[in-house]
Every structure is written in structure tokens, then in C-alpha cells.
Amino acid sequence: MYPHLMAKHVDEFKEVLQENKLRVTKSRLAVFTILDKFSDQFLSPDEVFDLIHSETDYSCDRASVYRVLATLADINLLNVTQFQGQASKYQIHHHTSDCGDCHEKHEHYFKCLKCDAIQPIGDCFIDAKIKELAKKGFLTLGHHLEITGHCPSCN
Amino acid sequence: MYPHLMAKHVDEFKEVLQENKLRVTKSRLAVFTILDKFSDQFLSPDEVFDLIHSETDYSCDRASVYRVLATLADINLLNVTQFQGQASKYQIHHHTSDCGDCHEKHEHYFKCLKCDAIQPIGDCFIDAKIKELAKKGFLTLGHHLEITGHCPSCN
DNA sequence: GTGCATGCAAATCTTTTGCACTCTT
DNA sequence: AAGAGTGCAAAAGATTTGCATGCAC
């Protein structure tokens, strides 16, 4: 709906909620605050829950965290990823300068098998594939790439 | 351990088990039989379980299916994938002609959001990225790409 | 005031595990 | 015979849901 918005600040976040006819609630603000504060990493619902309770003075239920995360994902504010056998992880959706159209935007991540860190590894390089698929009749709506191995720190 | 083996037949499968010092058991044969029979698709543990009971006259426990799948994945006989919010899915690891070295091999899949079909979409195109990562100190051990949208049949 | 959002608790789904027993080797 | 593998049942972890209450608008 608002793909070009870089929702880095609470005020912008509130606007996005209102524009999507969603209410500004404490739970949503709390989840946003945590995701924004740790916007360089992916957090599981459980981690978000714990951080809300350790980093803020607000308290909410796990179910609400799940519901809020689902809601924010629905309005395209989050990157969602899931590595084999683990809980889903969420991150504020950053829109970088090379992201002409966010519907075309894709993030690529490297997961270190030693330290479990998940880090972005830069620009898109799948456009050609998407065009090729289009010729074959595929309508591409999203994609996700995961590369695993040992990161420089652990290598 | 035996990355170049195309385990399409039960005899070859038995050999692979033995070469890996694993016993040839009915559960392992049953799981293999199903994965081989439906080698063109990804199956969840639950689907494998159901198919064993509907397609064969053998009966086994769900826990065994999980254990066998984990074992077969360990010896590199399976592709494993997991799409957001769903159970893991397994497929016999096909080694295609363009797969010079299986440690370098990667499968790419398209998942249709309408019919849920998961189909391979061809050749690797990530080698350049892996080389770039190597220069930065990353040791790449594996990767997985998922592209979602609407397949030609549903489009 | 209206109804969306939350808390709470229970349910669901996926996967794992302890233990005794069985079958492969 | 030895011990790897299985069945069974229970546990664990992740996520969802029904319902009554509460809060945003």
C-alpha cells in the first residue's frame, strides 16, 4: 500500500497505521519500537516479546506480538524470513537507494552457521531471472534468497 | 559423502545406506520409495507419512518418518526447503547435468501462491555472488532461493 | 458508543525425545 | 549378541484462535 515509505520513526509509523485504517495501539507501538531499534537484525516473535519487556516499560501478551507482526507484515512494513527448523524472523523493511520500485525489491541474506548471525549481502541480482520467468508465464510476486556458510568473523 | 550419486533406485539407495554405515530398514525403504515415486515434488513429513500408508502396505510411525528424513538429509540425499509458516518439505536430491560439483549445486524453486505447487526453475545463477562473498571473507556452504507468485497454470 | 485490538487460556500443528522393545548386521 | 532403529507416548516449541474485556477513534 505504501511501499516507498521508510518507516524509521514512530510518527511515520503512526501515519502508516492510520493510512491503513489500523488503530494506533500500545502493542503496535511497542513492537515497532523494538523492530526499529534493532533494525539491523532479524528478530523472532519471542525475541520481540522479550525485548519489549526488557527494553520498555510496557507489557503485552505473546499472542499480541504475533498478531502485530502479522499485521505489520500485511501492510508491507516487514521483511519476513524463515530458516530451516527455526521460528520466523522479522525485520523492518528497509528500502534502499537501489530500490526503484519496492514491489521489485528483494533482500538477500547470509546466515552464518557458526554464530547464527543473519546479515544482508547487498544488491539484487535476480531481475534477469524474473524477466525470464515472465516470458514463461510466471507472475513473480516475491522471492527470498538465503545463503549459508561461515561469516568473516567465524571463518 | 556421495554427492554424485543419483539415488533413483532402491538398490542404489541400499548401497548408499551401507556405505554410510546405516542399516537397511523397512522405514528407510518406505520413505525412499515414496520420495522416489514423487521425486518431482516436495513432500512434508506428514505427506510422506500419509503416502507410505496409502501407497504401500507398510506402516510406520510419524516419529520414524521424521528421523528417516533427517538421516537422509544428513547424507545429502535430500533437498530441504521451508516456506514461510509451513512445515519443512523434502525432495530427493536430483543432480542435473549442469551440476559439475554437487557441493556447488543449488536448486531454485518457484512456489505458486494459488495452487501451492513448487517447481524447479532451472539453472544456477548465483555463482558470481558466491565469488564476490568469498572475496569478502565469507565461506559459502549452501544456499536456497525461493520465488513466489502465480505459475503459468494459475495465471 | 462502536467495534477493533488485546489478554488469557486452550487448542493446533510441527517436531523432538525418553524409553523399552525389535530387527539388522 | 550388540546396538542401531523403531513405536509409543509425552514433551516441547511455534503459532493460532475463541471469547470476554478494554481501549482507540
Coordinates of C-alpha atoms (C1' of nucleotides) in Angstrom, one line a residue:
Chain A
M1 CA 0.0 0.0 0.0
Y2 CA 2.8 2.5 1.0
P3 CA 5.8 0.7 -0.4
H4 CA 8.0 3.7 -0.6
L5 CA 7.7 4.8 2.9
M6 CA 10.8 4.3 5.0
A7 CA 9.2 3.8 8.3
K8 CA 12.0 4.6 10.6
H9 CA 10.3 6.8 13.0
V10 CA 7.3 6.5 15.3
D11 CA 5.5 9.4 13.7
E12 CA 5.8 7.9 10.3
F13 CA 4.7 4.6 11.7
K14 CA 1.6 6.1 13.2
E15 CA 0.7 7.7 9.9
V16 CA 1.1 4.4 8.1
L17 CA -1.2 2.7 10.6
Q18 CA -3.8 5.4 10.1
E19 CA -3.5 5.3 6.3
N20 CA -4.2 1.6 6.5
K21 CA -7.2 2.2 8.9
L22 CA -5.4 0.5 11.7
R23 CA -5.5 1.8 15.2
V24 CA -2.5 3.2 17.0
T25 CA -2.2 0.9 20.0
K26 CA 0.5 0.4 22.6
S27 CA 1.2 -3.1 21.4
R28 CA 1.8 -1.9 17.9
L29 CA 4.0 1.0 19.0
A30 CA 6.0 -1.4 21.3
V31 CA 6.6 -3.9 18.6
F32 CA 7.6 -1.1 16.2
T33 CA 9.9 0.5 18.7
I34 CA 11.8 -2.8 19.1
L35 CA 12.0 -3.6 15.4
D36 CA 13.1 -0.1 14.7
K37 CA 15.7 -0.2 17.5
F38 CA 17.1 -3.5 16.2
S39 CA 16.5 -2.8 12.6
D40 CA 19.8 -4.3 11.6
Q41 CA 18.8 -7.7 12.6
F42 CA 16.0 -10.3 12.3
L43 CA 14.0 -11.0 15.4
S44 CA 11.7 -13.9 16.2
P45 CA 8.3 -13.2 17.8
D46 CA 9.8 -14.5 21.0
E47 CA 12.8 -12.1 20.8
V48 CA 10.5 -9.2 20.1
F49 CA 8.4 -10.2 23.1
D50 CA 11.4 -10.4 25.4
L51 CA 12.8 -7.1 24.2
I52 CA 9.6 -5.3 24.7
H53 CA 9.7 -6.4 28.3
S54 CA 13.3 -5.7 28.9
E55 CA 13.7 -2.5 26.8
T56 CA 10.4 -0.8 27.5
D57 CA 8.1 -0.5 30.5
Y58 CA 5.2 -1.8 28.5
S59 CA 4.0 -5.3 28.9
C60 CA 1.9 -7.3 26.4
D61 CA 1.0 -10.8 25.5
R62 CA 2.8 -13.1 23.2
A63 CA -0.3 -13.5 21.1
S64 CA -0.4 -9.8 20.6
V65 CA 3.2 -9.8 19.3
Y66 CA 2.2 -12.5 16.8
R67 CA -0.8 -10.5 15.8
V68 CA 1.0 -7.3 15.5
L69 CA 3.8 -8.8 13.4
A70 CA 1.3 -10.4 11.1
T71 CA -0.5 -7.0 10.7
L72 CA 2.7 -5.1 10.0
A73 CA 3.8 -7.8 7.5
D74 CA 0.4 -7.4 5.8
I75 CA 1.0 -3.7 5.2
N76 CA 4.4 -4.4 3.8
L77 CA 6.4 -2.9 6.6
L78 CA 8.4 -6.1 7.4
N79 CA 10.8 -8.5 5.8
V80 CA 10.0 -12.0 6.9
T81 CA 12.4 -14.9 6.7
Q82 CA 12.5 -18.4 8.0
F83 CA 15.5 -20.6 8.1
Q84 CA 15.1 -24.3 8.3
G85 CA 13.6 -25.5 11.5
Q86 CA 13.5 -22.2 13.2
A87 CA 10.9 -19.7 14.1
S88 CA 10.1 -17.0 11.6
K89 CA 12.1 -13.8 11.9
Y90 CA 11.0 -10.3 11.2
Q91 CA 12.8 -7.1 10.3
I92 CA 11.7 -3.6 9.5
H93 CA 11.6 -3.4 5.7
H94 CA 14.4 -1.1 4.6
H95 CA 14.0 0.4 1.3
T96 CA 17.4 1.2 -0.1
S97 CA 18.5 3.6 -2.7
D98 CA 18.8 0.9 -5.3
C99 CA 15.2 0.0 -4.8
G100 CA 13.4 1.8 -7.6
D101 CA 10.2 0.0 -7.1
C102 CA 9.6 -1.8 -3.8
H103 CA 7.4 -4.4 -5.5
E104 CA 10.6 -5.4 -7.3
K105 CA 12.7 -5.1 -4.2
H106 CA 14.4 -8.1 -2.7
E107 CA 16.7 -8.6 0.2
H108 CA 19.4 -11.2 0.3
Y109 CA 20.9 -12.6 3.4
F110 CA 23.8 -14.7 4.6
K111 CA 23.3 -16.8 7.6
C112 CA 26.4 -17.9 9.5
L113 CA 26.1 -21.5 10.6
K114 CA 28.6 -20.8 13.5
C115 CA 27.4 -17.6 15.1
D116 CA 23.8 -17.7 13.7
A117 CA 24.2 -14.1 12.6
I118 CA 22.0 -13.1 9.7
Q119 CA 23.3 -10.3 7.6
P120 CA 22.3 -8.7 4.3
I121 CA 24.7 -9.2 1.4
G122 CA 23.7 -6.4 -0.9
D123 CA 22.1 -5.7 -4.1
C124 CA 19.6 -7.6 -6.1
F125 CA 20.8 -9.8 -8.9
I126 CA 17.7 -11.8 -9.7
D127 CA 15.9 -9.4 -12.1
A128 CA 17.1 -11.3 -15.1
K129 CA 15.6 -14.5 -13.7
I130 CA 12.3 -12.8 -13.1
K131 CA 12.2 -11.5 -16.6
E132 CA 12.9 -15.0 -17.9
L133 CA 10.1 -16.4 -15.8
A134 CA 7.8 -13.8 -17.0
K135 CA 8.4 -14.9 -20.6
K136 CA 7.4 -18.4 -19.5
G137 CA 4.1 -17.2 -18.0
F138 CA 5.1 -16.9 -14.3
L139 CA 3.9 -13.9 -12.4
T140 CA 6.5 -13.3 -9.7
L141 CA 5.2 -11.6 -6.6
G142 CA 8.1 -12.2 -4.2
H143 CA 11.2 -14.1 -3.6
H144 CA 13.8 -14.8 -0.9
L145 CA 17.3 -16.0 -1.1
E146 CA 19.3 -17.5 1.8
I147 CA 23.0 -18.2 1.6
T148 CA 24.5 -20.1 4.4
G149 CA 28.1 -20.7 5.5
H150 CA 30.7 -19.1 7.7
C151 CA 30.9 -15.4 8.0
P152 CA 34.2 -13.5 8.0
S153 CA 34.2 -13.3 11.8
C154 CA 33.8 -17.0 12.2
N155 CA 36.0 -18.1 9.3
Chain B
M1 CA 29.7 -38.2 1.3
Y2 CA 28.4 -39.5 -2.1
P3 CA 27.3 -36.3 -3.7
H4 CA 27.5 -37.5 -7.2
L5 CA 25.2 -40.4 -6.8
M6 CA 21.8 -40.1 -8.4
A7 CA 19.8 -42.3 -6.0
K8 CA 16.9 -43.1 -8.2
H9 CA 16.6 -46.8 -7.5
V10 CA 16.2 -48.8 -4.4
D11 CA 19.4 -50.8 -5.0
E12 CA 21.5 -47.7 -5.2
F13 CA 19.7 -46.4 -2.1
K14 CA 20.6 -49.5 -0.2
E15 CA 24.2 -49.1 -1.3
V16 CA 24.3 -45.6 -0.1
L17 CA 22.9 -46.6 3.2
Q18 CA 25.5 -49.3 3.6
E19 CA 28.3 -47.0 2.5
N20 CA 27.3 -44.6 5.2
K21 CA 27.1 -47.4 7.8
L22 CA 23.4 -47.1 8.1
R23 CA 21.1 -50.1 8.3
V24 CA 18.7 -51.0 5.6
T25 CA 15.4 -50.9 7.4
K26 CA 11.8 -51.0 6.3
S27 CA 11.1 -47.4 7.4
R28 CA 14.0 -46.1 5.4
L29 CA 13.0 -48.1 2.3
A30 CA 9.4 -46.9 2.7
V31 CA 10.4 -43.3 2.9
F32 CA 12.8 -43.6 0.0
T33 CA 10.1 -45.4 -2.1
I34 CA 7.7 -42.5 -1.6
L35 CA 10.2 -39.8 -2.2
D36 CA 11.4 -41.5 -5.3
K37 CA 7.9 -42.1 -6.6
F38 CA 7.1 -38.4 -6.1
S39 CA 10.5 -37.1 -6.9
D40 CA 9.1 -34.2 -8.9
Q41 CA 7.6 -32.6 -5.8
F42 CA 8.4 -31.5 -2.3
L43 CA 6.7 -33.5 0.4
S44 CA 6.2 -32.6 4.1
P45 CA 6.9 -35.3 6.7
D46 CA 3.2 -35.6 7.1
E47 CA 2.6 -36.1 3.4
V48 CA 5.3 -38.8 3.4
F49 CA 3.7 -40.5 6.3
D50 CA 0.3 -40.5 4.6
L51 CA 1.7 -41.7 1.3
I52 CA 3.5 -44.5 3.0
H53 CA 0.2 -45.7 4.4
S54 CA -1.8 -45.2 1.2
E55 CA 0.7 -46.3 -1.4
T56 CA 2.4 -49.1 0.4
D57 CA 1.4 -51.9 2.7
Y58 CA 3.9 -50.9 5.2
S59 CA 3.0 -49.0 8.3
C60 CA 5.3 -46.9 10.4
D61 CA 5.3 -44.1 13.0
R62 CA 5.4 -40.4 12.3
A63 CA 8.5 -40.1 14.5
S64 CA 10.3 -42.6 12.3
V65 CA 9.4 -40.5 9.2
Y66 CA 11.0 -37.5 10.8
R67 CA 14.0 -39.5 11.9
V68 CA 14.5 -41.1 8.5
L69 CA 14.1 -37.8 6.7
A70 CA 16.7 -36.2 9.0
T71 CA 19.1 -39.1 8.3
L72 CA 18.7 -39.0 4.6
A73 CA 19.2 -35.2 4.6
D74 CA 22.4 -35.8 6.6
I75 CA 23.8 -38.0 3.9
N76 CA 23.0 -35.4 1.3
L77 CA 20.2 -37.3 -0.4
L78 CA 17.6 -34.7 0.0
N79 CA 16.7 -31.2 -0.8
V80 CA 15.1 -29.5 2.1
T81 CA 13.0 -26.3 1.8
Q82 CA 10.7 -24.4 4.1
F83 CA 8.3 -21.8 3.0
Q84 CA 7.0 -19.2 5.4
G85 CA 4.8 -20.7 8.1
Q86 CA 4.7 -24.1 6.7
A87 CA 6.2 -27.5 7.5
S88 CA 9.6 -28.4 6.0
K89 CA 9.4 -30.1 2.7
Y90 CA 11.7 -32.7 1.3
Q91 CA 12.6 -34.0 -2.1
I92 CA 15.1 -36.5 -3.5
H93 CA 18.2 -34.5 -4.4
H94 CA 18.4 -34.6 -8.2
H95 CA 21.8 -33.9 -9.7
T96 CA 21.4 -32.5 -13.1
S97 CA 23.8 -32.3 -16.0
D98 CA 24.8 -28.8 -15.2
C99 CA 25.9 -29.8 -11.8
G100 CA 29.6 -30.1 -12.1
D101 CA 30.3 -30.4 -8.4
C102 CA 27.4 -31.0 -6.1
H103 CA 28.8 -29.0 -3.3
E104 CA 28.3 -26.1 -5.7
K105 CA 24.9 -27.3 -6.8
H106 CA 21.9 -25.3 -5.9
E107 CA 18.3 -25.7 -6.7
H108 CA 15.9 -22.9 -7.4
Y109 CA 12.2 -23.1 -6.9
F110 CA 9.1 -21.3 -7.7
K111 CA 6.1 -21.6 -5.4
C112 CA 2.7 -20.8 -6.8
L113 CA 0.6 -18.9 -4.2
K114 CA -2.6 -20.2 -5.8
C115 CA -2.1 -23.9 -6.3
D116 CA 0.8 -24.3 -3.9
A117 CA 2.8 -26.2 -6.5
I118 CA 6.6 -26.0 -6.0
Q119 CA 8.6 -26.4 -9.2
P120 CA 12.2 -26.0 -10.1
I121 CA 13.1 -23.1 -12.3
G122 CA 16.3 -24.2 -13.8
D123 CA 20.0 -23.4 -13.7
C124 CA 22.2 -21.8 -11.2
F125 CA 22.9 -18.1 -11.4
I126 CA 24.4 -17.3 -8.1
D127 CA 28.0 -18.3 -8.7
A128 CA 29.1 -14.7 -9.2
K129 CA 27.6 -13.7 -5.9
I130 CA 29.4 -16.6 -4.1
K131 CA 32.7 -15.5 -5.6
E132 CA 32.0 -11.9 -4.5
L133 CA 31.3 -13.1 -1.0
A134 CA 34.4 -15.2 -0.9
K135 CA 36.4 -12.1 -1.6
K136 CA 34.8 -10.5 1.5
G137 CA 35.7 -13.5 3.7
F138 CA 32.5 -15.5 3.6
L139 CA 32.7 -19.2 3.2
T140 CA 29.6 -20.3 1.4
L141 CA 28.4 -23.7 2.2
G142 CA 24.8 -23.7 1.0
H143 CA 22.0 -21.6 -0.3
H144 CA 18.4 -21.6 -1.2
L145 CA 16.3 -19.4 -3.3
E146 CA 12.5 -19.3 -3.3
I147 CA 10.5 -17.3 -5.8
T148 CA 6.8 -16.9 -5.2
G149 CA 3.9 -15.8 -7.4
H150 CA 1.5 -17.3 -9.8
C151 CA 2.5 -20.2 -12.0
P152 CA 1.5 -20.3 -15.7
S153 CA -1.4 -22.7 -14.9
C154 CA -2.9 -20.3 -12.4
N155 CA -2.0 -17.1 -14.1
Chain C
dG1 C1' -20.8 4.2 21.7
dT2 C1' -18.9 1.1 18.3
dG3 C1' -16.0 -2.2 17.1
dC4 C1' -11.1 -3.1 16.6
dA5 C1' -7.4 -4.9 19.5
dT6 C1' -5.8 -7.3 23.4
dG7 C1' -5.3 -10.7 27.3
dC8 C1' -5.9 -15.1 28.6
dA9 C1' -6.3 -19.8 28.1
dA10 C1' -6.8 -23.5 25.3
dA11 C1' -6.1 -25.7 21.0
dT12 C1' -3.4 -26.8 17.0
dC13 C1' 0.5 -28.0 14.4
dT14 C1' 5.2 -29.4 13.8
dT15 C1' 9.0 -31.7 15.6
dT16 C1' 11.7 -33.8 19.2
dT17 C1' 12.8 -37.1 22.8
dG18 C1' 13.0 -40.8 26.5
dC19 C1' 12.5 -45.5 27.0
dA20 C1' 11.6 -50.2 26.2
dC21 C1' 11.4 -53.3 22.6
dT22 C1' 12.7 -55.1 17.9
dC23 C1' 15.3 -56.1 14.0
dT24 C1' 19.6 -55.5 11.1
dT25 C1' 24.1 -56.8 10.9
Chain D
dA1 C1' 24.8 -60.9 20.7
dA2 C1' 25.3 -55.9 20.1
dG3 C1' 23.4 -51.8 19.3
dA4 C1' 21.1 -49.2 15.7
dG5 C1' 16.4 -48.2 14.6
dT6 C1' 11.5 -48.1 15.8
dG7 C1' 7.0 -47.5 18.2
dC8 C1' 4.7 -45.2 21.6
dA9 C1' 3.6 -41.6 24.3
dA10 C1' 4.8 -37.5 26.2
dA11 C1' 7.0 -33.1 25.8
dA12 C1' 8.5 -29.1 23.7
dG13 C1' 8.3 -25.2 20.7
dA14 C1' 5.8 -22.1 17.5
dT15 C1' 1.7 -20.2 16.2
dT16 C1' -3.4 -19.7 16.1
dT17 C1' -7.9 -19.0 17.9
dG18 C1' -12.4 -18.2 20.8
dC19 C1' -14.2 -15.3 23.8
dA20 C1' -14.8 -11.7 27.1
dT21 C1' -12.9 -7.3 28.2
dG22 C1' -10.7 -2.9 27.2
dC23 C1' -9.2 0.9 24.5
dA24 C1' -8.8 3.9 20.2
dC25 C1' -11.5 6.6 17.5

